[in-house]
Amino acid sequence: MELYNLKHPSQVVSFTEAVKLGLGKDRGLFFPKSIPSLEDIDSILALPFVERSKKVIGAWLASELGQETVDRLVEKAFNFELPLVQADKNLYSLELFHGPTLAFKDFGARFMAQCLNELAKDEKINILTATSGDTGAAVADAFYGLDNINVVVLYPKGKISLLQEKMFTTLGDNIHTVAVNADFDACQTLVKQSFEDSDIRDGLHLNSANSINISRLLAQICYYFEAVAQYKQSNNDDPVIAVPSGNFGNLTAGLFAKAMGLPVKRFIAATNSNDTVPRYLDNGEWLPQLTVATMSNAMDVAEPSNWPRVEAIVKAMNWSLADIKGVGVSEADTSDSVKALHDVGYLSEPHAAIAAFALNQSMSVDEKGIFLGTAHPAKFNEVVEQVLEIELALPLALENVVAKTILSTELTADFDVLKAHLFDVLDK
């Protein structure tokens, strides 16, 4: 598999190199030189999830890694269920929160961990990533205890739920967490600055586990195939899929799936009040505003890093950006959507509720849609309990961290301060 840097197309790397580097020159994103297509989609959709995922990822990686290696990576990474649940007459939720950290990020993080464990072997690797909520827990869990790999997670202090925070800040060992006194975009900027600094990048063998890493995107493609496979068991048409969107890695993976041949009618990019993309799709002007804190905090991203990949896919496939519908959802509408789903018997949290709202706003009466359930409702228990006036029972994964002590270091959003901290904890 060959990938090129979207900012510097002359920089061409293999998948192995892209996984290890994370970002290209000048923070450029790696993008595949070609997108594989799958034949006989119906037969592929008829396979069980793990077997199908071997074929989907094998289409990208078998020529470089060998199909046996791909099979082994998939089997180790994907060992939990992902049911498609009918939430209403025309709405289905693909529940992606049945993994170890109760969020969709488990798919990409676990596959990336297996890739680095396989491909880097005895090399020393330090991973630096930023999280707006669920990435931190998924990455920390996936890499916790792996030899020769250290992880540093930056997150905006006070802007993620306490349970989200405790899932990745209480581990210790090779997991180092930093509470930054700023918003997620500032955390992401610090990560990007670190990759631009040769002292840090080269001296600390730096890698990134955000959705900018291509290995995570390949893993996420697989659950779109599963969504459609389950949908087709009781429906003859193609679904509309609404994606709750923050950094836009999730939508990128969905578009890759469609490019490979997955029958999806169209995609909806659903955001909260941080609606840079919906506004851009509406008027063609890219005008990020200051990040707004919302109840769907994992999507509080004003400048999504993966958007260049979205445009690259559209260009490569000769599609139109007009084929993607952008919907920004207010706080009031988010609350109403959580209530509306609960009224029909489906318990949701704000992120999925935003995608469900976008579907209801955008579908015609004869269409059906799938929204992605990206996190367990209990991860946002304070919001859900307040909106619905109920009390949620905590799943075991959350109950186990309630009483644990947060081990984070608190820092200002200052690059020099972060640089000193990284060398202090990683250069050993």
Tab-separated table of C-alpha atoms in Angstrom:
chain	number	residue	atom	x	y	z
A	1	MET	CA	0.000	0.000	0.000
A	2	GLU	CA	1.401	3.351	-1.009
A	3	LEU	CA	0.312	6.617	0.558
A	4	TYR	CA	1.291	10.193	-0.203
A	5	ASN	CA	1.368	13.364	1.844
A	6	LEU	CA	-1.560	15.606	0.885
A	7	LYS	CA	0.604	18.688	1.506
A	8	HIS	CA	3.730	17.306	-0.167
A	9	PRO	CA	2.676	14.668	-2.743
A	10	SER	CA	6.323	13.805	-3.444
A	11	GLN	CA	6.526	12.226	0.020
A	12	VAL	CA	5.359	8.665	-0.610
A	13	VAL	CA	5.412	6.021	2.126
A	14	SER	CA	4.297	2.462	2.765
A	15	PHE	CA	1.539	1.615	5.244
A	16	THR	CA	4.160	0.502	7.767
A	17	GLU	CA	5.951	3.834	7.470
A	18	ALA	CA	2.695	5.788	7.662
A	19	VAL	CA	1.622	3.979	10.839
A	20	LYS	CA	4.970	4.689	12.484
A	21	LEU	CA	5.152	8.328	11.364
A	22	GLY	CA	1.543	9.297	11.926
A	23	LEU	CA	1.927	12.611	10.089
A	24	GLY	CA	3.920	13.590	7.035
A	25	LYS	CA	6.085	16.620	6.344
A	26	ASP	CA	4.535	19.925	7.507
A	27	ARG	CA	1.811	17.993	9.361
A	28	GLY	CA	0.480	16.636	6.073
A	29	LEU	CA	-2.004	13.776	6.183
A	30	PHE	CA	-1.168	10.516	4.457
A	31	PHE	CA	-3.654	9.477	1.784
A	32	PRO	CA	-3.717	6.287	-0.322
A	33	LYS	CA	-2.509	6.570	-3.906
A	34	SER	CA	-5.386	4.282	-4.883
A	35	ILE	CA	-8.588	3.118	-3.205
A	36	PRO	CA	-9.307	-0.604	-3.650
A	37	SER	CA	-12.749	-1.732	-4.745
A	38	LEU	CA	-14.418	-4.965	-3.671
A	39	GLU	CA	-16.247	-7.274	-6.042
A	40	ASP	CA	-19.362	-9.278	-5.201
A	41	ILE	CA	-20.396	-7.014	-2.348
A	42	ASP	CA	-23.435	-9.171	-1.549
A	43	SER	CA	-21.228	-12.183	-0.772
A	44	ILE	CA	-18.929	-10.046	1.371
A	45	LEU	CA	-21.874	-8.605	3.304
A	46	ALA	CA	-23.078	-12.145	4.001
A	47	LEU	CA	-19.891	-12.965	5.957
A	48	PRO	CA	-19.555	-12.668	9.760
A	49	PHE	CA	-18.026	-9.390	10.929
A	50	VAL	CA	-14.487	-10.625	11.647
A	51	GLU	CA	-14.240	-12.684	8.451
A	52	ARG	CA	-15.571	-9.794	6.386
A	53	SER	CA	-13.179	-7.362	8.078
A	54	LYS	CA	-10.238	-9.552	7.063
A	55	LYS	CA	-11.276	-9.117	3.429
A	56	VAL	CA	-11.954	-5.387	3.765
A	57	ILE	CA	-8.606	-4.592	5.396
A	58	GLY	CA	-6.862	-7.216	3.280
A	59	ALA	CA	-7.874	-5.279	0.174
A	60	TRP	CA	-5.687	-2.464	1.479
A	61	LEU	CA	-2.862	-4.272	3.251
A	62	ALA	CA	-2.483	-7.880	2.091
A	63	SER	CA	-0.040	-6.942	-0.675
A	64	GLU	CA	2.291	-5.322	1.877
A	65	LEU	CA	1.773	-7.322	5.062
A	66	GLY	CA	0.426	-10.609	3.761
A	67	GLN	CA	-3.129	-11.843	4.339
A	68	GLU	CA	-2.086	-14.061	7.265
A	69	THR	CA	-0.742	-11.050	9.151
A	70	VAL	CA	-3.876	-9.052	8.355
A	71	ASP	CA	-6.034	-11.900	9.641
A	72	ARG	CA	-4.074	-12.061	12.879
A	73	LEU	CA	-4.320	-8.289	13.456
A	74	VAL	CA	-8.080	-8.285	12.843
A	75	GLU	CA	-8.733	-11.261	15.114
A	76	LYS	CA	-6.847	-9.654	17.991
A	77	ALA	CA	-8.416	-6.210	17.564
A	78	PHE	CA	-12.082	-7.014	16.886
A	79	ASN	CA	-13.417	-9.238	19.640
A	80	PHE	CA	-16.629	-7.515	20.711
A	81	GLU	CA	-20.122	-7.152	19.263
A	82	LEU	CA	-21.624	-4.208	17.359
A	83	PRO	CA	-25.407	-4.658	17.063
A	84	LEU	CA	-27.660	-2.650	14.770
A	85	VAL	CA	-30.669	-1.749	16.909
A	86	GLN	CA	-33.934	-0.401	15.538
A	87	ALA	CA	-34.589	2.810	17.457
A	88	ASP	CA	-37.732	3.935	15.644
A	89	LYS	CA	-39.778	3.042	12.589
A	90	ASN	CA	-37.198	4.361	10.113
A	91	LEU	CA	-34.152	4.791	12.359
A	92	TYR	CA	-31.448	2.303	13.297
A	93	SER	CA	-28.531	2.767	15.666
A	94	LEU	CA	-25.243	0.989	15.062
A	95	GLU	CA	-24.066	0.536	18.636
A	96	LEU	CA	-20.294	0.889	18.605
A	97	PHE	CA	-19.906	1.094	22.381
A	98	HIS	CA	-19.621	-2.550	23.387
A	99	GLY	CA	-15.801	-2.590	23.449
A	100	PRO	CA	-13.578	-2.269	26.528
A	101	THR	CA	-13.869	1.530	26.849
A	102	LEU	CA	-17.504	1.763	25.719
A	103	ALA	CA	-16.856	3.916	22.643
A	104	PHE	CA	-16.370	3.570	18.885
A	105	LYS	CA	-12.748	4.629	19.268
A	106	ASP	CA	-11.979	1.094	20.509
A	107	PHE	CA	-12.049	-0.175	16.914
A	108	GLY	CA	-9.349	2.140	15.577
A	109	ALA	CA	-7.219	2.253	18.709
A	110	ARG	CA	-7.063	-1.512	19.169
A	111	PHE	CA	-6.214	-2.116	15.514
A	112	MET	CA	-3.512	0.545	15.597
A	113	ALA	CA	-2.040	-0.966	18.764
A	114	GLN	CA	-1.884	-4.371	17.121
A	115	CYS	CA	-0.278	-2.867	14.008
A	116	LEU	CA	2.447	-1.088	15.965
A	117	ASN	CA	3.022	-4.118	18.160
A	118	GLU	CA	3.470	-6.220	15.010
A	119	LEU	CA	5.344	-3.770	12.791
A	120	ALA	CA	7.502	-1.851	15.270
A	121	LYS	CA	8.437	-4.819	17.460
A	122	ASP	CA	11.574	-3.835	19.416
A	123	GLU	CA	11.561	-0.163	18.334
A	124	LYS	CA	10.943	2.444	21.028
A	125	ILE	CA	7.788	4.439	20.264
A	126	ASN	CA	6.248	7.369	22.118
A	127	ILE	CA	2.679	8.195	21.185
A	128	LEU	CA	1.339	11.714	21.631
A	129	THR	CA	-2.345	12.298	21.079
A	130	ALA	CA	-5.097	14.737	21.991
A	131	THR	CA	-8.601	13.766	22.998
A	132	SER	CA	-11.934	15.540	23.186
A	133	GLY	CA	-13.267	12.613	25.189
A	134	ASP	CA	-13.292	9.019	23.986
A	135	THR	CA	-9.987	8.775	22.101
A	136	GLY	CA	-8.027	9.030	25.330
A	137	ALA	CA	-9.663	6.030	26.953
A	138	ALA	CA	-9.543	3.882	23.824
A	139	VAL	CA	-5.884	4.615	23.109
A	140	ALA	CA	-4.849	4.213	26.747
A	141	ASP	CA	-6.619	0.863	27.043
A	142	ALA	CA	-5.284	-0.406	23.697
A	143	PHE	CA	-1.640	0.428	24.480
A	144	TYR	CA	-1.628	-0.076	28.245
A	145	GLY	CA	1.209	-2.383	29.296
A	146	LEU	CA	2.730	-2.833	25.811
A	147	ASP	CA	6.510	-3.040	25.872
A	148	ASN	CA	8.548	-0.194	24.338
A	149	ILE	CA	5.467	1.994	23.790
A	150	ASN	CA	4.644	5.021	25.948
A	151	VAL	CA	1.511	7.110	25.505
A	152	VAL	CA	0.922	10.774	26.375
A	153	VAL	CA	-2.673	11.995	26.147
A	154	LEU	CA	-3.547	15.700	26.188
A	155	TYR	CA	-7.102	16.707	27.047
A	156	PRO	CA	-8.930	19.959	27.843
A	157	LYS	CA	-9.236	20.303	31.606
A	158	GLY	CA	-12.836	20.512	32.781
A	159	LYS	CA	-14.262	20.016	29.292
A	160	ILE	CA	-14.823	16.265	29.248
A	161	SER	CA	-17.061	14.246	31.538
A	162	LEU	CA	-15.526	12.994	34.787
A	163	LEU	CA	-16.149	9.358	33.873
A	164	GLN	CA	-14.512	9.858	30.478
A	165	GLU	CA	-11.536	11.413	32.242
A	166	LYS	CA	-11.165	8.655	34.802
A	167	MET	CA	-11.156	5.926	32.169
A	168	PHE	CA	-7.727	6.983	30.913
A	169	THR	CA	-6.164	9.144	33.631
A	170	THR	CA	-6.077	6.491	36.350
A	171	LEU	CA	-3.939	3.823	34.660
A	172	GLY	CA	-0.371	5.031	35.180
A	173	ASP	CA	2.534	2.792	34.048
A	174	ASN	CA	3.182	3.606	30.364
A	175	ILE	CA	0.143	5.912	30.092
A	176	HIS	CA	0.871	9.584	30.864
A	177	THR	CA	-1.986	12.118	30.870
A	178	VAL	CA	-1.916	15.917	30.715
A	179	ALA	CA	-4.842	18.179	31.629
A	180	VAL	CA	-4.413	21.329	29.518
A	181	ASN	CA	-6.033	24.560	30.656
A	182	ALA	CA	-7.599	25.240	27.247
A	183	ASP	CA	-10.022	23.729	24.738
A	184	PHE	CA	-9.524	20.676	22.495
A	185	ASP	CA	-8.351	22.713	19.504
A	186	ALA	CA	-5.525	24.089	21.650
A	187	CYS	CA	-4.595	20.535	22.660
A	188	GLN	CA	-4.592	19.494	19.022
A	189	THR	CA	-2.413	22.480	18.130
A	190	LEU	CA	0.117	21.448	20.782
A	191	VAL	CA	0.236	17.956	19.276
A	192	LYS	CA	0.806	19.373	15.797
A	193	GLN	CA	3.537	21.706	17.080
A	194	SER	CA	5.245	18.741	18.707
A	195	PHE	CA	5.352	16.879	15.410
A	196	GLU	CA	6.844	19.940	13.724
A	197	ASP	CA	9.641	20.141	16.314
A	198	SER	CA	12.497	17.885	15.192
A	199	ASP	CA	13.876	17.609	18.738
A	200	ILE	CA	10.646	16.042	19.916
A	201	ARG	CA	9.636	14.184	16.757
A	202	ASP	CA	12.982	12.539	16.122
A	203	GLY	CA	14.505	12.596	19.576
A	204	LEU	CA	11.486	10.950	21.193
A	205	HIS	CA	10.470	8.717	18.234
A	206	LEU	CA	7.067	10.391	18.235
A	207	ASN	CA	3.886	8.904	16.787
A	208	SER	CA	0.240	9.918	16.881
A	209	ALA	CA	-2.814	7.827	17.711
A	210	ASN	CA	-5.435	10.382	16.669
A	211	SER	CA	-7.707	9.614	13.744
A	212	ILE	CA	-5.016	11.206	11.593
A	213	ASN	CA	-3.203	7.849	11.789
A	214	ILE	CA	-4.208	5.818	8.744
A	215	SER	CA	-4.406	2.524	10.663
A	216	ARG	CA	-7.311	3.815	12.715
A	217	LEU	CA	-9.260	4.840	9.636
A	218	LEU	CA	-8.868	1.436	7.999
A	219	ALA	CA	-10.303	-0.244	11.094
A	220	GLN	CA	-13.300	2.085	11.131
A	221	ILE	CA	-14.196	1.208	7.547
A	222	CYS	CA	-15.140	-2.254	8.768
A	223	TYR	CA	-18.068	-1.235	10.942
A	224	TYR	CA	-19.762	0.576	8.082
A	225	PHE	CA	-19.822	-2.722	6.218
A	226	GLU	CA	-21.317	-4.349	9.311
A	227	ALA	CA	-23.988	-1.648	9.578
A	228	VAL	CA	-25.137	-2.198	6.016
A	229	ALA	CA	-24.867	-5.989	6.319
A	230	GLN	CA	-27.257	-6.020	9.282
A	231	TYR	CA	-29.516	-3.427	7.680
A	232	LYS	CA	-29.857	-5.506	4.509
A	233	GLN	CA	-31.148	-8.463	6.516
A	234	SER	CA	-34.526	-6.723	6.791
A	235	ASN	CA	-34.422	-3.973	4.157
A	236	ASN	CA	-34.029	-3.945	0.382
A	237	ASP	CA	-33.036	-0.309	-0.053
A	238	ASP	CA	-29.749	1.463	0.691
A	239	PRO	CA	-29.554	3.392	3.963
A	240	VAL	CA	-28.762	7.015	4.636
A	241	ILE	CA	-26.030	7.153	7.293
A	242	ALA	CA	-25.630	10.034	9.738
A	243	VAL	CA	-22.248	10.393	11.388
A	244	PRO	CA	-21.793	12.388	14.620
A	245	SER	CA	-18.726	14.384	13.626
A	246	GLY	CA	-15.933	16.117	15.510
A	247	ASN	CA	-12.506	15.593	13.972
A	248	PHE	CA	-14.125	13.886	10.938
A	249	GLY	CA	-12.153	10.649	10.988
A	250	ASN	CA	-15.418	8.754	11.324
A	251	LEU	CA	-16.937	10.273	8.190
A	252	THR	CA	-13.645	9.757	6.348
A	253	ALA	CA	-13.828	6.025	7.071
A	254	GLY	CA	-17.445	5.903	5.897
A	255	LEU	CA	-16.540	7.558	2.613
A	256	PHE	CA	-13.690	5.080	2.132
A	257	ALA	CA	-16.227	2.276	2.645
A	258	LYS	CA	-18.546	3.751	0.023
A	259	ALA	CA	-15.599	4.196	-2.346
A	260	MET	CA	-14.814	0.476	-1.937
A	261	GLY	CA	-18.323	-0.347	-3.126
A	262	LEU	CA	-20.482	-0.323	0.019
A	263	PRO	CA	-24.069	0.570	-0.929
A	264	VAL	CA	-24.834	3.746	1.031
A	265	LYS	CA	-27.384	6.184	-0.330
A	266	ARG	CA	-25.640	9.227	1.125
A	267	PHE	CA	-23.879	10.496	4.227
A	268	ILE	CA	-24.913	13.200	6.658
A	269	ALA	CA	-22.191	15.009	8.613
A	270	ALA	CA	-23.892	15.889	11.898
A	271	THR	CA	-22.148	18.348	14.207
A	272	ASN	CA	-23.055	20.231	17.338
A	273	SER	CA	-22.776	24.031	17.592
A	274	ASN	CA	-19.184	23.737	16.342
A	275	ASP	CA	-20.550	23.728	12.821
A	276	THR	CA	-17.590	24.698	10.631
A	277	VAL	CA	-18.287	21.902	8.124
A	278	PRO	CA	-22.080	22.337	7.786
A	279	ARG	CA	-21.548	26.051	7.144
A	280	TYR	CA	-18.797	25.274	4.639
A	281	LEU	CA	-20.965	22.771	2.777
A	282	ASP	CA	-23.755	25.349	2.703
A	283	ASN	CA	-21.856	28.416	1.515
A	284	GLY	CA	-18.387	27.244	0.437
A	285	GLU	CA	-16.561	29.372	3.029
A	286	TRP	CA	-14.206	27.710	5.515
A	287	LEU	CA	-14.578	29.931	8.574
A	288	PRO	CA	-13.751	28.157	11.846
A	289	GLN	CA	-14.981	30.009	14.905
A	290	LEU	CA	-13.930	29.732	18.527
A	291	THR	CA	-14.733	26.324	19.958
A	292	VAL	CA	-17.995	26.240	21.898
A	293	ALA	CA	-18.372	23.895	24.875
A	294	THR	CA	-21.417	21.636	24.483
A	295	MET	CA	-23.027	18.611	26.098
A	296	SER	CA	-21.643	16.541	23.194
A	297	ASN	CA	-18.089	17.418	24.182
A	298	ALA	CA	-16.331	14.757	22.096
A	299	MET	CA	-17.451	16.767	19.053
A	300	ASP	CA	-16.289	20.156	20.334
A	301	VAL	CA	-13.878	20.659	17.438
A	302	ALA	CA	-13.837	23.843	15.372
A	303	GLU	CA	-11.019	22.888	12.980
A	304	PRO	CA	-11.345	19.188	12.108
A	305	SER	CA	-8.006	17.713	11.078
A	306	ASN	CA	-9.413	15.017	8.799
A	307	TRP	CA	-11.387	17.297	6.494
A	308	PRO	CA	-8.622	17.397	3.820
A	309	ARG	CA	-9.011	13.622	3.501
A	310	VAL	CA	-12.751	14.003	2.958
A	311	GLU	CA	-12.114	16.374	0.078
A	312	ALA	CA	-9.376	14.084	-1.295
A	313	ILE	CA	-11.781	11.118	-1.387
A	314	VAL	CA	-14.454	13.192	-3.106
A	315	LYS	CA	-11.910	14.289	-5.711
A	316	ALA	CA	-10.480	10.794	-6.222
A	317	MET	CA	-13.962	9.323	-6.794
A	318	ASN	CA	-15.208	12.219	-8.943
A	319	TRP	CA	-17.987	12.831	-6.437
A	320	SER	CA	-19.380	16.178	-5.366
A	321	LEU	CA	-19.224	17.692	-1.897
A	322	ALA	CA	-22.874	18.500	-2.472
A	323	ASP	CA	-23.534	14.775	-1.990
A	324	ILE	CA	-22.652	15.205	1.708
A	325	LYS	CA	-25.274	16.939	3.802
A	326	GLY	CA	-24.028	18.944	6.762
A	327	VAL	CA	-26.316	19.527	9.725
A	328	GLY	CA	-25.377	21.604	12.782
A	329	VAL	CA	-27.509	20.802	15.818
A	330	SER	CA	-28.156	23.216	18.686
A	331	GLU	CA	-28.045	22.323	22.375
A	332	ALA	CA	-31.819	22.591	22.636
A	333	ASP	CA	-32.340	20.276	19.672
A	334	THR	CA	-29.791	17.830	21.106
A	335	SER	CA	-31.762	17.607	24.351
A	336	ASP	CA	-35.014	17.225	22.430
A	337	SER	CA	-33.510	14.408	20.368
A	338	VAL	CA	-32.344	12.530	23.484
A	339	LYS	CA	-35.911	12.860	24.827
A	340	ALA	CA	-37.541	11.855	21.532
A	341	LEU	CA	-35.454	8.685	21.306
A	342	HIS	CA	-36.217	7.844	24.915
A	343	ASP	CA	-39.943	8.347	24.259
A	344	VAL	CA	-39.837	5.573	21.631
A	345	GLY	CA	-37.866	3.282	23.936
A	346	TYR	CA	-34.267	3.958	22.919
A	347	LEU	CA	-31.733	5.284	25.435
A	348	SER	CA	-29.130	7.480	23.785
A	349	GLU	CA	-26.506	10.047	24.681
A	350	PRO	CA	-25.946	13.479	23.066
A	351	HIS	CA	-23.578	12.512	20.231
A	352	ALA	CA	-25.764	9.782	18.785
A	353	ALA	CA	-28.849	11.919	19.405
A	354	ILE	CA	-27.342	14.637	17.219
A	355	ALA	CA	-26.950	12.162	14.358
A	356	ALA	CA	-30.514	10.906	14.872
A	357	PHE	CA	-31.791	14.482	14.789
A	358	ALA	CA	-29.892	15.114	11.546
A	359	LEU	CA	-31.494	12.032	9.991
A	360	ASN	CA	-34.973	13.147	10.960
A	361	GLN	CA	-34.264	16.579	9.501
A	362	SER	CA	-32.850	15.265	6.235
A	363	MET	CA	-34.603	12.034	5.234
A	364	SER	CA	-37.658	11.893	2.993
A	365	VAL	CA	-40.677	9.890	4.163
A	366	ASP	CA	-39.707	6.847	2.090
A	367	GLU	CA	-36.100	6.659	3.363
A	368	LYS	CA	-34.532	4.828	6.284
A	369	GLY	CA	-31.368	5.749	8.066
A	370	ILE	CA	-28.609	4.571	10.372
A	371	PHE	CA	-27.006	6.756	13.002
A	372	LEU	CA	-23.819	5.771	14.784
A	373	GLY	CA	-24.056	5.156	18.511
A	374	THR	CA	-20.547	6.245	19.343
A	375	ALA	CA	-20.548	5.979	23.158
A	376	HIS	CA	-22.421	4.239	25.957
A	377	PRO	CA	-25.044	6.584	27.470
A	378	ALA	CA	-23.541	6.076	30.934
A	379	LYS	CA	-20.311	7.761	29.797
A	380	PHE	CA	-22.395	10.933	29.755
A	381	ASN	CA	-24.523	10.029	32.731
A	382	GLU	CA	-24.681	13.558	34.136
A	383	VAL	CA	-26.113	14.979	30.908
A	384	VAL	CA	-28.450	12.062	30.199
A	385	GLU	CA	-29.775	11.968	33.758
A	386	GLN	CA	-30.420	15.696	33.740
A	387	VAL	CA	-32.150	15.719	30.352
A	388	LEU	CA	-34.290	12.628	31.002
A	389	GLU	CA	-34.672	13.058	34.769
A	390	ILE	CA	-33.677	9.449	35.366
A	391	GLU	CA	-30.836	7.652	37.110
A	392	LEU	CA	-28.522	5.456	35.054
A	393	ALA	CA	-26.827	2.314	36.274
A	394	LEU	CA	-23.107	2.285	35.487
A	395	PRO	CA	-21.658	-0.572	33.443
A	396	LEU	CA	-18.782	-2.418	35.097
A	397	ALA	CA	-16.091	-0.657	33.032
A	398	LEU	CA	-17.187	2.690	34.458
A	399	GLU	CA	-18.018	1.470	37.938
A	400	ASN	CA	-14.459	0.197	38.262
A	401	VAL	CA	-12.928	3.670	37.793
A	402	VAL	CA	-15.286	5.806	39.886
A	403	ALA	CA	-13.164	5.644	43.044
A	404	LYS	CA	-9.762	5.753	41.314
A	405	THR	CA	-7.423	8.730	41.572
A	406	ILE	CA	-6.726	10.917	38.551
A	407	LEU	CA	-2.967	10.882	37.848
A	408	SER	CA	-2.799	13.743	35.331
A	409	THR	CA	-0.291	16.570	35.222
A	410	GLU	CA	-1.908	19.976	34.753
A	411	LEU	CA	-0.229	22.295	32.225
A	412	THR	CA	-0.941	25.575	30.486
A	413	ALA	CA	-1.385	25.588	26.700
A	414	ASP	CA	2.250	26.574	26.195
A	415	PHE	CA	4.380	24.587	23.759
A	416	ASP	CA	7.668	25.141	25.612
A	417	VAL	CA	6.090	23.915	28.832
A	418	LEU	CA	4.770	20.817	27.088
A	419	LYS	CA	8.125	20.166	25.405
A	420	ALA	CA	9.922	20.184	28.743
A	421	HIS	CA	7.299	17.854	30.185
A	422	LEU	CA	7.578	15.383	27.295
A	423	PHE	CA	11.328	15.088	27.676
A	424	ASP	CA	10.898	14.722	31.419
A	425	VAL	CA	8.536	11.746	31.203
A	426	LEU	CA	9.639	10.106	27.936
A	427	ASP	CA	13.370	10.611	27.544
A	428	LYS	CA	14.351	7.789	29.888
